[in-house]
PDB file of C-alpha atoms in Angstrom:
ATOM      1  CA  UNK A  49      39.361  65.545  91.311  1.00 77.00           C
ATOM      2  CA  UNK A  50      41.466  63.388  89.032  1.00 83.00           C
ATOM      3  CA  UNK A  51      43.692  60.496  90.060  1.00 86.00           C
ATOM      4  CA  UNK A  52      46.790  61.789  91.822  1.00 89.00           C
ATOM      5  CA  UNK A  53      45.058  64.841  93.282  1.00 89.00           C
ATOM      6  CA  UNK A  54      45.295  65.979  96.905  1.00 90.00           C
ATOM      7  CA  UNK A  55      43.151  68.687  98.470  1.00 89.00           C
ATOM      8  CA  UNK A  56      42.662  69.692 102.080  1.00 89.00           C
ATOM      9  CA  UNK A  57      43.626  71.748 105.088  1.00 88.00           C
ATOM     10  CA  UNK A  58      47.186  71.994 106.430  1.00 88.00           C
ATOM     11  CA  UNK A  59      48.963  73.262 109.510  1.00 85.00           C
ATOM     12  CA  UNK A  60      52.054  74.846 107.973  1.00 83.00           C
ATOM     13  CA  UNK A  61      55.491  75.407 109.431  1.00 82.00           C
ATOM     14  CA  UNK A  62      58.899  73.845 108.887  1.00 82.00           C
ATOM     15  CA  UNK A  63      57.214  70.730 110.324  1.00 86.00           C
ATOM     16  CA  UNK A  64      53.681  70.331 108.954  1.00 88.00           C
ATOM     17  CA  UNK A  65      50.634  68.067 108.834  1.00 91.00           C
ATOM     18  CA  UNK A  66      47.398  67.961 106.827  1.00 91.00           C
ATOM     19  CA  UNK A  67      44.019  66.324 106.487  1.00 91.00           C
ATOM     20  CA  UNK A  68      42.288  66.120 103.159  1.00 91.00           C
ATOM     21  CA  UNK A  69      40.882  64.174 100.252  1.00 90.00           C
ATOM     22  CA  UNK A  70      43.140  62.152  97.963  1.00 90.00           C
ATOM     23  CA  UNK A  71      42.273  60.253  94.823  1.00 88.00           C
ATOM     24  CA  UNK A  72      44.399  57.356  93.573  1.00 90.00           C
ATOM     25  CA  UNK A  73      43.573  54.439  91.286  1.00 90.00           C
ATOM     26  CA  UNK A  74      39.945  55.553  90.971  1.00 87.00           C
ATOM     27  CA  UNK A  75      39.520  55.397  94.763  1.00 89.00           C
ATOM     28  CA  UNK A  76      38.822  58.436  96.954  1.00 88.00           C
ATOM     29  CA  UNK A  77      39.670  58.654 100.638  1.00 91.00           C
ATOM     30  CA  UNK A  78      40.189  61.160 103.431  1.00 92.00           C
ATOM     31  CA  UNK A  79      43.770  61.047 104.740  1.00 92.00           C
ATOM     32  CA  UNK A  80      45.756  62.471 107.628  1.00 93.00           C
ATOM     33  CA  UNK A  81      49.440  63.050 106.828  1.00 94.00           C
ATOM     34  CA  UNK A  82      52.196  64.291 109.136  1.00 93.00           C
ATOM     35  CA  UNK A  83      55.987  64.404 109.074  1.00 92.00           C
ATOM     36  CA  UNK A  84      56.257  66.948 106.263  1.00 91.00           C
ATOM     37  CA  UNK A  85      59.520  68.817 106.843  1.00 91.00           C
ATOM     38  CA  UNK A  86      61.658  71.630 105.436  1.00 87.00           C
ATOM     39  CA  UNK A  87      65.225  72.640 106.222  1.00 87.00           C
ATOM     40  CA  UNK A  88      66.389  76.135 107.230  1.00 82.00           C
ATOM     41  CA  UNK A  89      66.441  77.164 103.543  1.00 86.00           C
ATOM     42  CA  UNK A  90      62.805  76.059 103.103  1.00 84.00           C
ATOM     43  CA  UNK A  91      63.784  73.061 100.964  1.00 92.00           C
ATOM     44  CA  UNK A  92      61.486  70.048 101.359  1.00 91.00           C
ATOM     45  CA  UNK A  93      63.262  67.243 103.192  1.00 95.00           C
ATOM     46  CA  UNK A  94      60.221  65.003 103.733  1.00 95.00           C
ATOM     47  CA  UNK A  95      56.808  64.828 102.038  1.00 90.00           C
ATOM     48  CA  UNK A  96      55.342  63.125 105.097  1.00 94.00           C
ATOM     49  CA  UNK A  97      53.669  59.855 105.971  1.00 95.00           C
ATOM     50  CA  UNK A  98      50.005  58.955 105.747  1.00 95.00           C
ATOM     51  CA  UNK A  99      49.042  58.085 109.314  1.00 96.00           C
ATOM     52  CA  UNK A 100      45.358  57.244 108.767  1.00 95.00           C
ATOM     53  CA  UNK A 101      42.743  57.176 106.021  1.00 94.00           C
ATOM     54  CA  UNK A 102      39.065  56.423 105.489  1.00 92.00           C
ATOM     55  CA  UNK A 103      37.273  55.588 102.248  1.00 89.00           C
ATOM     56  CA  UNK A 104      34.560  57.992 101.083  1.00 84.00           C
ATOM     57  CA  UNK A 105      31.783  57.232  98.623  1.00 73.00           C
ATOM     58  CA  UNK A 106      31.328  59.247  95.455  1.00 58.00           C
ATOM     59  CA  UNK A 107      28.377  61.280  96.892  1.00 48.00           C
ATOM     60  CA  UNK A 108      30.635  62.312  99.791  1.00 55.00           C
ATOM     61  CA  UNK A 109      33.248  63.538  97.337  1.00 48.00           C
ATOM     62  CA  UNK A 110      30.649  65.722  95.614  1.00 43.00           C
ATOM     63  CA  UNK A 111      29.788  67.228  99.001  1.00 45.00           C
ATOM     64  CA  UNK A 112      33.481  67.895  99.600  1.00 44.00           C
ATOM     65  CA  UNK A 113      33.835  69.615  96.263  1.00 35.00           C
ATOM     66  CA  UNK A 114      30.917  71.895  97.081  1.00 30.00           C
ATOM     67  CA  UNK A 115      32.597  72.856 100.357  1.00 32.00           C
ATOM     68  CA  UNK A 116      30.233  71.092 102.724  1.00 31.00           C
ATOM     69  CA  UNK A 117      32.901  68.813 104.114  1.00 35.00           C
ATOM     70  CA  UNK A 118      34.541  70.528 107.035  1.00 40.00           C
ATOM     71  CA  UNK A 119      37.870  69.818 108.653  1.00 42.00           C
ATOM     72  CA  UNK A 120      38.668  71.090 112.103  1.00 43.00           C
ATOM     73  CA  UNK A 121      41.254  70.884 114.861  1.00 43.00           C
ATOM     74  CA  UNK A 122      42.487  73.107 117.662  1.00 43.00           C
ATOM     75  CA  UNK A 123      45.751  74.945 117.123  1.00 46.00           C
ATOM     76  CA  UNK A 124      48.099  76.684 119.463  1.00 42.00           C
ATOM     77  CA  UNK A 125      51.354  78.544 119.576  1.00 47.00           C
ATOM     78  CA  UNK A 126      52.944  76.685 122.462  1.00 55.00           C
ATOM     79  CA  UNK A 127      55.286  73.740 122.119  1.00 62.00           C
ATOM     80  CA  UNK A 128      53.727  70.487 123.233  1.00 71.00           C
ATOM     81  CA  UNK A 129      50.130  71.420 122.428  1.00 75.00           C
ATOM     82  CA  UNK A 130      48.353  68.955 120.225  1.00 79.00           C
ATOM     83  CA  UNK A 131      46.258  69.335 117.102  1.00 81.00           C
ATOM     84  CA  UNK A 132      43.625  66.685 116.453  1.00 83.00           C
ATOM     85  CA  UNK A 133      42.318  66.160 112.961  1.00 87.00           C
ATOM     86  CA  UNK A 134      38.718  65.244 112.159  1.00 86.00           C
ATOM     87  CA  UNK A 135      36.422  65.359 109.150  1.00 85.00           C
ATOM     88  CA  UNK A 136      32.722  65.522 108.398  1.00 82.00           C
ATOM     89  CA  UNK A 137      30.661  64.894 105.301  1.00 79.00           C
ATOM     90  CA  UNK A 138      27.647  66.771 106.647  1.00 76.00           C
ATOM     91  CA  UNK A 139      29.270  69.649 108.576  1.00 75.00           C
ATOM     92  CA  UNK A 140      27.669  68.462 111.843  1.00 76.00           C
ATOM     93  CA  UNK A 141      29.076  65.084 112.860  1.00 79.00           C
ATOM     94  CA  UNK A 142      32.875  64.867 112.984  1.00 81.00           C
ATOM     95  CA  UNK A 143      35.024  61.743 112.892  1.00 84.00           C
ATOM     96  CA  UNK A 144      38.571  61.801 114.309  1.00 86.00           C
ATOM     97  CA  UNK A 145      41.269  60.685 111.916  1.00 89.00           C
ATOM     98  CA  UNK A 146      44.858  59.809 112.786  1.00 90.00           C
ATOM     99  CA  UNK A 147      46.960  60.449 115.856  1.00 90.00           C
ATOM    100  CA  UNK A 148      47.296  63.806 117.582  1.00 85.00           C
ATOM    101  CA  UNK A 149      49.922  66.064 116.009  1.00 85.00           C
ATOM    102  CA  UNK A 150      52.274  67.660 118.541  1.00 82.00           C
ATOM    103  CA  UNK A 151      53.110  71.302 117.812  1.00 78.00           C
ATOM    104  CA  UNK A 152      56.631  72.579 118.362  1.00 77.00           C
ATOM    105  CA  UNK A 153      58.574  75.812 118.446  1.00 73.00           C
ATOM    106  CA  UNK A 154      62.157  74.701 117.861  1.00 70.00           C
ATOM    107  CA  UNK A 155      62.684  76.990 114.862  1.00 64.00           C
ATOM    108  CA  UNK A 156      65.261  79.807 115.335  1.00 62.00           C
ATOM    109  CA  UNK A 157      62.519  82.400 114.833  1.00 60.00           C
ATOM    110  CA  UNK A 158      59.192  80.971 116.003  1.00 59.00           C
ATOM    111  CA  UNK A 159      56.446  82.090 113.643  1.00 67.00           C
ATOM    112  CA  UNK A 160      53.586  79.936 114.845  1.00 75.00           C
ATOM    113  CA  UNK A 161      51.554  77.593 112.718  1.00 79.00           C
ATOM    114  CA  UNK A 162      49.659  78.861 109.687  1.00 80.00           C
ATOM    115  CA  UNK A 163      46.517  77.346 108.180  1.00 82.00           C
ATOM    116  CA  UNK A 164      46.567  76.505 104.516  1.00 84.00           C
ATOM    117  CA  UNK A 165      43.960  75.287 102.055  1.00 86.00           C
ATOM    118  CA  UNK A 166      45.580  73.402  99.209  1.00 87.00           C
ATOM    119  CA  UNK A 167      44.938  71.474  96.008  1.00 87.00           C
ATOM    120  CA  UNK A 168      47.729  69.909  93.980  1.00 87.00           C
ATOM    121  CA  UNK A 169      48.376  67.187  91.413  1.00 88.00           C
ATOM    122  CA  UNK A 170      50.933  64.416  91.820  1.00 88.00           C
ATOM    123  CA  UNK A 171      50.519  63.319  88.192  1.00 85.00           C
ATOM    124  CA  UNK A 172      48.603  64.928  85.299  1.00 81.00           C
ATOM    125  CA  UNK A 173      47.051  68.373  85.494  1.00 81.00           C
ATOM    126  CA  UNK A 174      43.413  69.220  84.787  1.00 78.00           C
ATOM    127  CA  UNK A 175      41.312  68.393  87.866  1.00 74.00           C
ATOM    128  CA  UNK A 176      39.839  70.930  90.272  1.00 78.00           C
ATOM    129  CA  UNK A 177      38.117  71.401  93.631  1.00 80.00           C
ATOM    130  CA  UNK A 178      35.881  74.175  94.910  1.00 80.00           C
ATOM    131  CA  UNK A 179      36.136  75.611  98.425  1.00 79.00           C
ATOM    132  CA  UNK A 180      33.031  77.663  99.114  1.00 77.00           C
ATOM    133  CA  UNK A 181      33.754  78.561 102.707  1.00 76.00           C
ATOM    134  CA  UNK A 182      36.498  78.543 105.331  1.00 77.00           C
ATOM    135  CA  UNK A 183      35.643  79.352 108.946  1.00 74.00           C
ATOM    136  CA  UNK A 184      38.105  79.707 111.795  1.00 70.00           C
ATOM    137  CA  UNK A 185      36.666  79.664 115.297  1.00 68.00           C
ATOM    138  CA  UNK A 186      38.195  79.136 118.707  1.00 64.00           C
ATOM    139  CA  UNK A 187      36.821  76.603 121.174  1.00 58.00           C
TER     140      UNK A 187
END
């Protein structure tokens, strides 16, 4: 990852949240962001607010790039249910990050939340991440 890169796992809808790795100023951290919003024409009205973050060492970043860092949280289709974000650098021990994210269904046509794996640049292009595996299980 290069400076300005973001990569992670999102819960997508007109109101969204994500957890992932971000790199800025040569520093790498895991972040939880919520408050991303779109209007009824799918135009972005808010890029969200970072609610929590934790520094990760360079060896942890390498593990993330090889797909060994896992992100998990329960999801639901009912208003009022909460998603909790956590991360792991070994795929076994998870650390909670940020507040619970309350799901909603106030859209004219409720479509439920979708999962999304993403990687994007906020500045120059040229970096990359590798996702080797994505598992979805129910508790």
